[in-house]
XYZ file of C-alpha atoms in Angstrom:
496
model
C -9.704 -40.533 11.418
C -10.879 -36.716 12.262
C -14.364 -36.534 14.088
C -16.481 -33.636 14.579
C -16.220 -34.028 18.149
C -13.111 -34.975 19.837
C -14.530 -37.238 23.078
C -12.686 -37.116 26.088
C -11.571 -40.740 26.761
C -12.962 -39.926 30.132
C -16.126 -40.047 28.713
C -15.938 -42.688 26.516
C -15.133 -44.900 29.272
C -18.057 -44.100 31.522
C -20.409 -44.952 29.022
C -19.103 -47.932 27.940
C -20.375 -51.681 28.684
C -19.522 -53.272 32.015
C -18.277 -56.617 32.173
C -18.064 -59.230 35.357
C -14.568 -59.662 35.078
C -12.719 -57.485 38.192
C -10.008 -55.854 35.683
C -13.300 -54.542 33.571
C -15.385 -53.204 36.127
C -12.999 -50.100 36.984
C -14.998 -46.710 36.071
C -13.835 -43.653 36.426
C -15.105 -41.284 39.067
C -16.772 -38.320 37.176
C -15.122 -36.054 35.536
C -14.691 -35.400 31.598
C -11.711 -33.196 31.790
C -8.004 -33.332 31.547
C -7.871 -31.347 34.617
C -10.450 -33.236 36.176
C -9.149 -36.575 35.876
C -6.207 -37.420 35.216
C -4.817 -37.066 38.489
C -4.585 -40.367 40.454
C -2.984 -44.070 40.097
C -6.860 -44.830 39.876
C -7.323 -42.687 37.381
C -4.818 -44.524 34.917
C -6.093 -47.490 35.790
C -9.643 -46.568 34.627
C -8.222 -45.530 31.554
C -6.147 -48.370 30.889
C -9.116 -50.309 31.616
C -11.038 -47.970 28.765
C -8.324 -49.488 26.181
C -9.299 -52.940 26.624
C -13.513 -52.254 26.896
C -12.552 -50.450 23.220
C -11.542 -53.583 21.865
C -14.493 -55.639 23.011
C -17.183 -52.169 22.118
C -15.889 -49.513 20.268
C -17.920 -46.468 21.015
C -19.109 -44.869 17.943
C -18.392 -47.676 15.788
C -21.514 -50.932 15.112
C -18.741 -52.994 14.386
C -16.629 -54.350 16.801
C -12.757 -54.969 15.788
C -13.111 -58.464 16.744
C -15.837 -58.235 13.454
C -13.565 -55.990 11.464
C -10.339 -58.633 12.303
C -12.581 -61.521 11.421
C -13.630 -59.813 8.248
C -9.860 -58.643 7.121
C -8.531 -62.034 8.331
C -11.172 -64.422 6.678
C -13.370 -63.403 3.880
C -10.268 -63.048 1.369
C -9.105 -66.497 2.683
C -11.363 -69.097 0.561
C -13.006 -70.414 3.554
C -15.431 -68.179 3.982
C -18.674 -67.856 2.230
C -21.714 -65.174 2.244
C -24.484 -65.791 4.498
C -27.972 -65.274 3.884
C -27.355 -61.668 6.083
C -24.543 -60.847 4.245
C -24.172 -57.351 2.815
C -23.460 -56.542 0.149
C -19.864 -55.075 0.539
C -19.103 -58.621 2.593
C -19.776 -60.762 -0.538
C -17.833 -57.641 -2.763
C -14.728 -58.137 0.262
C -15.443 -62.428 -0.755
C -15.126 -62.254 -4.622
C -12.177 -59.427 -4.467
C -14.651 -57.323 -6.247
C -13.844 -54.050 -3.494
C -14.343 -50.306 -4.511
C -12.916 -47.430 -2.044
C -16.646 -47.256 -0.800
C -16.848 -50.443 0.760
C -17.793 -50.347 4.341
C -15.629 -53.188 5.485
C -12.407 -50.845 4.377
C -13.036 -48.697 7.282
C -10.242 -48.005 9.925
C -11.969 -45.932 12.090
C -12.380 -48.119 15.213
C -9.056 -48.996 15.421
C -7.616 -45.546 15.254
C -10.303 -44.887 18.258
C -8.670 -47.239 20.156
C -5.199 -46.130 19.034
C -5.946 -42.769 20.397
C -7.270 -44.233 23.399
C -3.974 -45.625 23.841
C -1.751 -42.673 23.098
C -4.251 -40.402 25.229
C -2.751 -43.245 28.269
C 0.695 -42.603 26.559
C 0.730 -39.137 27.090
C -0.778 -38.124 30.149
C -0.068 -41.263 32.396
C 3.247 -40.312 32.851
C 2.439 -36.634 34.702
C 0.179 -38.339 36.913
C 3.382 -39.346 38.247
C 4.083 -36.110 40.474
C 0.579 -35.790 41.210
C -0.197 -39.021 43.245
C 2.432 -40.218 45.838
C 1.118 -43.567 45.743
C 1.686 -44.286 42.529
C 5.113 -45.766 41.867
C 6.684 -45.901 38.875
C 6.715 -49.294 38.272
C 3.075 -49.333 37.748
C 3.365 -46.759 35.617
C 5.458 -48.542 33.440
C 3.227 -51.294 33.248
C 0.559 -49.339 32.328
C 2.059 -47.978 29.453
C 3.173 -51.776 28.594
C 0.028 -52.176 27.898
C -1.323 -48.863 26.017
C 2.235 -49.855 24.054
C 1.525 -53.145 23.046
C -2.138 -52.413 22.354
C -1.194 -49.975 19.772
C 1.575 -52.016 18.055
C -1.483 -54.823 17.660
C -3.665 -52.571 16.070
C -1.216 -50.843 13.886
C -0.314 -54.567 13.073
C -3.494 -55.474 12.028
C -3.875 -52.465 9.655
C -0.499 -52.695 8.133
C -1.630 -56.099 7.093
C -5.303 -55.326 5.860
C -4.356 -51.954 4.101
C -0.410 -51.879 3.997
C -0.028 -47.880 3.677
C -1.548 -46.183 7.172
C -1.257 -42.905 8.633
C 0.936 -43.408 11.763
C -0.133 -41.185 14.712
C 2.080 -41.379 17.781
C 0.253 -38.915 20.119
C -2.884 -38.463 21.544
C -5.389 -36.132 19.291
C -7.155 -34.181 22.292
C -8.857 -31.091 21.072
C -10.092 -30.201 17.491
C -7.113 -28.051 16.589
C -4.689 -31.272 16.517
C -3.677 -31.943 13.091
C -5.757 -34.205 11.194
C -3.930 -34.135 7.829
C -1.349 -37.234 7.813
C -0.038 -39.070 5.192
C 0.422 -42.754 5.226
C 3.850 -44.715 6.113
C 4.964 -47.688 4.536
C 4.024 -50.752 5.753
C 7.782 -51.396 6.892
C 7.815 -48.544 8.487
C 4.838 -49.733 10.416
C 6.034 -52.876 11.145
C 9.210 -51.296 12.454
C 7.566 -49.458 14.560
C 5.472 -52.254 15.528
C 8.712 -53.602 17.050
C 9.962 -50.866 18.552
C 6.407 -50.512 20.892
C 6.171 -53.988 21.578
C 10.142 -54.083 22.380
C 9.467 -50.855 25.020
C 6.357 -52.932 26.384
C 8.295 -56.368 27.072
C 10.346 -54.277 29.436
C 7.389 -54.030 32.039
C 5.439 -56.250 30.915
C 3.572 -58.421 33.606
C 4.606 -61.924 33.974
C 1.051 -62.463 36.240
C -1.313 -60.626 37.297
C -2.620 -62.697 39.774
C -5.796 -64.123 37.659
C -6.768 -66.535 35.224
C -8.927 -64.208 33.585
C -6.561 -61.220 33.873
C -3.542 -62.935 32.607
C -5.296 -64.076 29.556
C -7.304 -61.288 28.708
C -4.473 -58.249 29.558
C -1.265 -58.200 28.190
C 1.436 -60.211 29.373
C 5.169 -60.819 28.594
C 4.208 -64.446 26.727
C 1.434 -62.300 24.944
C 3.858 -59.557 23.551
C 6.497 -62.279 22.741
C 3.315 -63.851 20.308
C 3.344 -60.538 18.608
C 6.462 -60.195 18.196
C 7.064 -63.667 16.383
C 4.117 -62.725 13.856
C 5.445 -59.183 13.166
C 9.365 -61.171 12.407
C 7.909 -63.673 10.578
C 6.049 -60.832 8.229
C 9.491 -59.184 8.198
C 11.244 -62.241 7.217
C 13.232 -62.251 10.726
C 13.262 -66.081 10.783
C 16.043 -65.435 13.339
C 13.995 -63.187 16.307
C 10.632 -64.932 15.267
C 12.334 -68.226 16.540
C 13.589 -66.651 19.458
C 10.388 -64.553 20.580
C 8.376 -68.071 19.936
C 10.583 -70.149 22.343
C 10.070 -67.293 25.011
C 6.451 -67.938 24.726
C 7.193 -72.137 24.457
C 9.457 -71.807 27.581
C 7.547 -69.692 29.471
C 6.695 -69.897 32.931
C 2.888 -69.697 32.694
C 3.195 -73.692 31.327
C 1.078 -73.588 28.111
C 0.158 -76.891 26.855
C -1.922 -78.513 23.971
C -4.867 -80.013 25.567
C -5.821 -83.569 24.414
C -8.186 -84.082 21.332
C -11.399 -85.472 23.065
C -15.302 -84.741 24.260
C -14.412 -82.055 26.081
C -11.723 -80.054 24.211
C -14.172 -78.025 22.257
C -15.372 -76.818 25.401
C -12.586 -75.954 27.487
C -10.337 -74.124 25.159
C -13.248 -72.345 23.024
C -16.639 -72.190 24.669
C -14.871 -71.452 28.445
C -11.702 -69.977 26.767
C -9.034 -68.743 29.517
C -7.267 -72.368 28.607
C -3.415 -73.542 29.256
C -3.684 -73.217 25.695
C -4.967 -69.316 25.700
C -2.478 -66.887 25.065
C -4.550 -63.758 25.024
C -7.777 -63.152 24.074
C -10.838 -60.836 24.337
C -13.013 -61.452 27.242
C -16.138 -60.947 26.410
C -19.154 -62.193 29.281
C -22.336 -62.647 29.695
C -22.889 -59.276 31.307
C -21.050 -57.946 28.110
C -21.570 -60.074 25.618
C -19.622 -60.528 22.082
C -21.380 -60.308 18.352
C -20.643 -63.893 17.586
C -24.231 -65.446 18.074
C -25.803 -62.552 15.895
C -23.225 -62.370 13.105
C -22.648 -66.633 13.101
C -26.155 -67.975 13.873
C -29.454 -65.521 14.844
C -28.531 -63.465 11.216
C -26.320 -65.173 9.782
C -23.576 -62.797 8.174
C -21.203 -65.714 6.915
C -20.889 -69.047 6.166
C -18.062 -72.465 5.872
C -17.383 -72.279 2.374
C -18.676 -76.052 1.567
C -15.707 -77.633 0.508
C -14.185 -76.842 3.772
C -15.077 -80.057 5.999
C -14.056 -81.891 3.244
C -10.840 -80.413 2.174
C -9.234 -78.945 5.207
C -10.383 -81.036 8.029
C -11.003 -84.262 5.760
C -13.403 -86.840 5.787
C -13.025 -90.710 6.372
C -15.721 -92.111 4.400
C -15.009 -95.629 5.815
C -15.056 -94.906 9.199
C -17.335 -92.109 9.931
C -16.148 -92.240 13.764
C -12.364 -90.740 12.437
C -12.486 -87.451 12.754
C -10.017 -84.325 13.246
C -11.136 -82.782 16.802
C -11.168 -79.089 15.294
C -13.541 -79.365 12.497
C -17.549 -80.972 12.875
C -19.252 -78.820 15.632
C -15.924 -76.965 16.279
C -15.837 -75.231 13.399
C -18.420 -75.751 11.698
C -21.334 -77.689 11.536
C -21.521 -80.490 8.467
C -24.679 -80.010 6.178
C -25.476 -76.062 7.093
C -21.731 -74.750 6.754
C -22.639 -72.837 10.187
C -19.538 -71.218 11.608
C -19.640 -72.840 14.823
C -16.183 -72.314 16.673
C -17.720 -68.565 18.498
C -21.578 -70.278 19.057
C -21.519 -73.902 20.079
C -21.445 -74.802 24.207
C -20.088 -78.005 23.438
C -20.419 -80.750 20.333
C -24.204 -80.845 20.982
C -25.622 -77.783 21.970
C -25.423 -74.253 21.325
C -24.865 -71.166 23.802
C -28.259 -69.137 24.053
C -27.710 -65.310 22.855
C -28.071 -64.713 26.741
C -24.569 -66.999 27.242
C -22.870 -65.073 24.106
C -19.516 -64.940 25.967
C -16.945 -66.939 23.620
C -13.776 -65.187 23.258
C -12.154 -63.684 20.138
C -8.903 -65.324 20.249
C -5.627 -63.148 19.811
C -3.311 -66.050 20.351
C -3.420 -69.245 21.354
C -0.144 -71.689 22.103
C -0.950 -73.856 18.571
C -0.688 -70.629 16.924
C 2.785 -70.178 18.183
C 3.994 -73.329 18.090
C 2.756 -73.555 14.408
C 4.651 -69.841 13.855
C 8.034 -71.535 15.433
C 7.991 -74.858 12.991
C 7.082 -71.891 10.070
C 10.368 -70.275 11.087
C 12.386 -73.178 11.208
C 11.873 -74.403 8.303
C 12.775 -70.606 6.963
C 15.658 -71.626 8.599
C 16.602 -75.022 7.181
C 15.098 -76.760 9.901
C 12.700 -78.433 8.342
C 12.501 -81.880 10.519
C 12.400 -79.574 13.588
C 9.481 -77.865 11.792
C 7.327 -81.085 11.271
C 8.087 -82.659 14.655
C 5.899 -79.877 15.961
C 2.906 -80.245 13.367
C 3.465 -84.281 14.017
C 3.150 -82.792 17.724
C -0.349 -80.707 17.268
C -1.562 -82.960 14.727
C -1.562 -85.458 17.413
C -2.832 -83.331 19.947
C -5.864 -82.874 17.597
C -6.980 -86.667 16.082
C -5.906 -85.548 12.534
C -7.223 -88.104 10.161
C -4.138 -89.873 7.999
C -6.275 -88.181 4.876
C -4.607 -85.078 5.675
C -1.092 -85.775 6.534
C 1.542 -85.166 3.927
C 4.198 -87.445 2.820
C 7.178 -84.117 2.791
C 10.582 -84.731 4.402
C 12.610 -81.676 6.274
C 15.021 -81.045 3.495
C 11.720 -79.734 0.907
C 11.168 -76.631 2.365
C 8.253 -75.223 0.403
C 6.265 -78.756 0.697
C 6.925 -78.363 4.718
C 5.881 -74.443 4.009
C 2.803 -75.376 2.667
C 1.795 -78.325 5.201
C 2.584 -75.849 8.131
C 0.205 -73.695 5.724
C -2.729 -76.064 5.697
C -2.425 -76.897 9.242
C -2.687 -73.686 10.337
C -5.875 -73.392 8.273
C -7.183 -76.574 10.306
C -5.964 -75.493 14.045
C -6.958 -71.057 13.611
C -9.742 -72.163 11.607
C -12.094 -68.636 11.145
C -9.909 -67.327 14.324
C -8.902 -63.918 11.895
C -5.631 -65.540 10.252
C -6.454 -67.403 6.915
C -6.069 -64.030 4.514
C -2.950 -63.092 6.844
C -0.822 -66.459 6.686
C -1.821 -67.336 2.748
C -0.967 -63.366 2.210
C 2.303 -63.550 3.936
C 3.829 -66.759 2.323
C 2.520 -65.506 -1.079
C 4.713 -62.454 -0.545
C 8.173 -64.306 0.724
C 11.013 -63.426 -1.081
C 9.366 -60.806 -3.338
C 6.050 -62.489 -4.310
C 7.938 -66.265 -5.507
C 5.074 -67.989 -4.453
C 1.842 -65.659 -5.523
C 0.611 -68.479 -7.029
C -0.182 -69.626 -3.459
C -3.103 -66.722 -3.239
C -3.923 -67.665 -7.061
C -4.794 -71.151 -6.122
C -7.128 -70.263 -3.143
C -8.938 -68.086 -5.376
C -9.324 -70.518 -7.907
C -10.626 -73.423 -5.511
C -12.914 -70.528 -4.339
C -14.200 -68.415 -6.499
C -17.354 -69.112 -8.280
C -16.807 -70.240 -11.908
C -17.584 -67.957 -13.786
C -15.861 -65.371 -12.083
C -12.098 -67.108 -11.217
C -10.572 -65.305 -14.858
C -11.152 -61.726 -13.479
C -10.659 -62.294 -9.745
C -7.004 -64.200 -10.854
C -6.521 -61.417 -12.988
C -6.837 -58.649 -10.746
C -4.777 -61.142 -7.508
C -1.791 -60.601 -10.214
C -0.865 -57.501 -8.707
C -0.070 -57.437 -5.257
C -1.571 -53.698 -4.686
C -4.911 -55.811 -4.323
C -3.598 -58.013 -2.081
C -4.736 -54.767 0.193
C -8.080 -52.690 0.884
C -8.412 -49.627 -0.254
C -8.260 -46.589 1.997
C -12.362 -45.629 2.481
C -13.485 -42.574 0.112
C -14.604 -40.453 3.581
C -11.166 -41.094 4.914
C -9.587 -39.397 1.148
C -12.383 -36.837 1.952
C -11.634 -35.197 5.478
C -7.824 -35.848 5.060
C -6.253 -34.698 2.230
C -2.679 -35.933 2.970
C -4.269 -39.222 1.950
C -2.887 -40.933 -1.852
C -5.300 -44.131 -2.424
C -3.537 -47.255 -3.041
C -2.656 -47.410 -6.598
C -5.255 -50.485 -7.344
C -8.316 -48.164 -6.732
C -7.589 -45.228 -8.397
């Protein structure tokens, strides 16, 4: 967490790559100190936009938040294999051969953006007394965005590392305390809920344009996050309520029927009626995806994904789940296509590598609602949601499961399988597997073990399964650099 030099948030914002969407265009006036900058509502707005820009391209980090989210959520989920340009560290995550020196287990980029959020939360209220045109409502809305993004980042860290340092005030100088112990996952989740509830009170429903509504924090984005956190807390009543807030939103989310233009509408263009919150990459501020999935592929879809996840109809090759071939992956080469394709026939050029990172989509919320319903013994209603999504996506009969609403675990596994189809390679799979495995104090650890058995190389299955018997192994180690700079940290017992 500590840097030799603590850069001003303003300087960071000035140095960020500009983007074409209006809410990313704003740059602050010259000035790099607190006294020079935090004077006007425009300064506050620029700092908030700096938070979003940090999500896209975090200064000081060669790896974006989207890339970390992909690695944390996919590399251990059984659906991703190593590409020709994978690093040894990435391969080790895939095979659960993880050591504290692994560079993937680095949280620096997250804490950089968390500090942006903390800086806005700490300093923006003082501007209210300095700028008579700055209203309480505007301040509250900006604070809502900062709180929600901070919550999202801590939620991601707690799912990946379990126990992490919780810092809720801004780091503004080298004199600040960097010796911060970890807080438990339960404490982090509780703080995430607290922040999201506070953010909800002043959240924006409509910014007036689609890129902002899909790329900035809204009430619906917050409720989607709340539903997700509540599932991890096994608070299914509140998870259902939060999901219903999105389902019943005036924004009018809907599933777009599967067809020739479905992929282009939902993924290549983004910001569709299925979108809730997406990182807004543009041709001027391109994402990392062409590089890591196409030009120098670091990751591939596991060879079994097309058949085992989406299904193959050998009698009728034209009978296809719209989410599989030339949507999630390319048959034969196993290229991950979701973030590089323009349509079912063409890829985007490097200059057009603007596919968004999809944080929450409507189908995701529907499946979270189904999960909550099932855990509340309303399995028949959960199955209705699964059927609705499958019909929209042209899912093939081969992947349909014959379960009844009374079979809670059967419905649970059906929803998990449907999430694999719907959210392939969107940074969800390992977290979905882990969340379901740990229900009722790891009553379903076999979910994790079965994923390992199905995806691990034959000569490594036994050792990988043995490691995964220990729940501590389900989380990443604290990187050695963090242990060196922060003496208050204690390593995850599995990695000692």
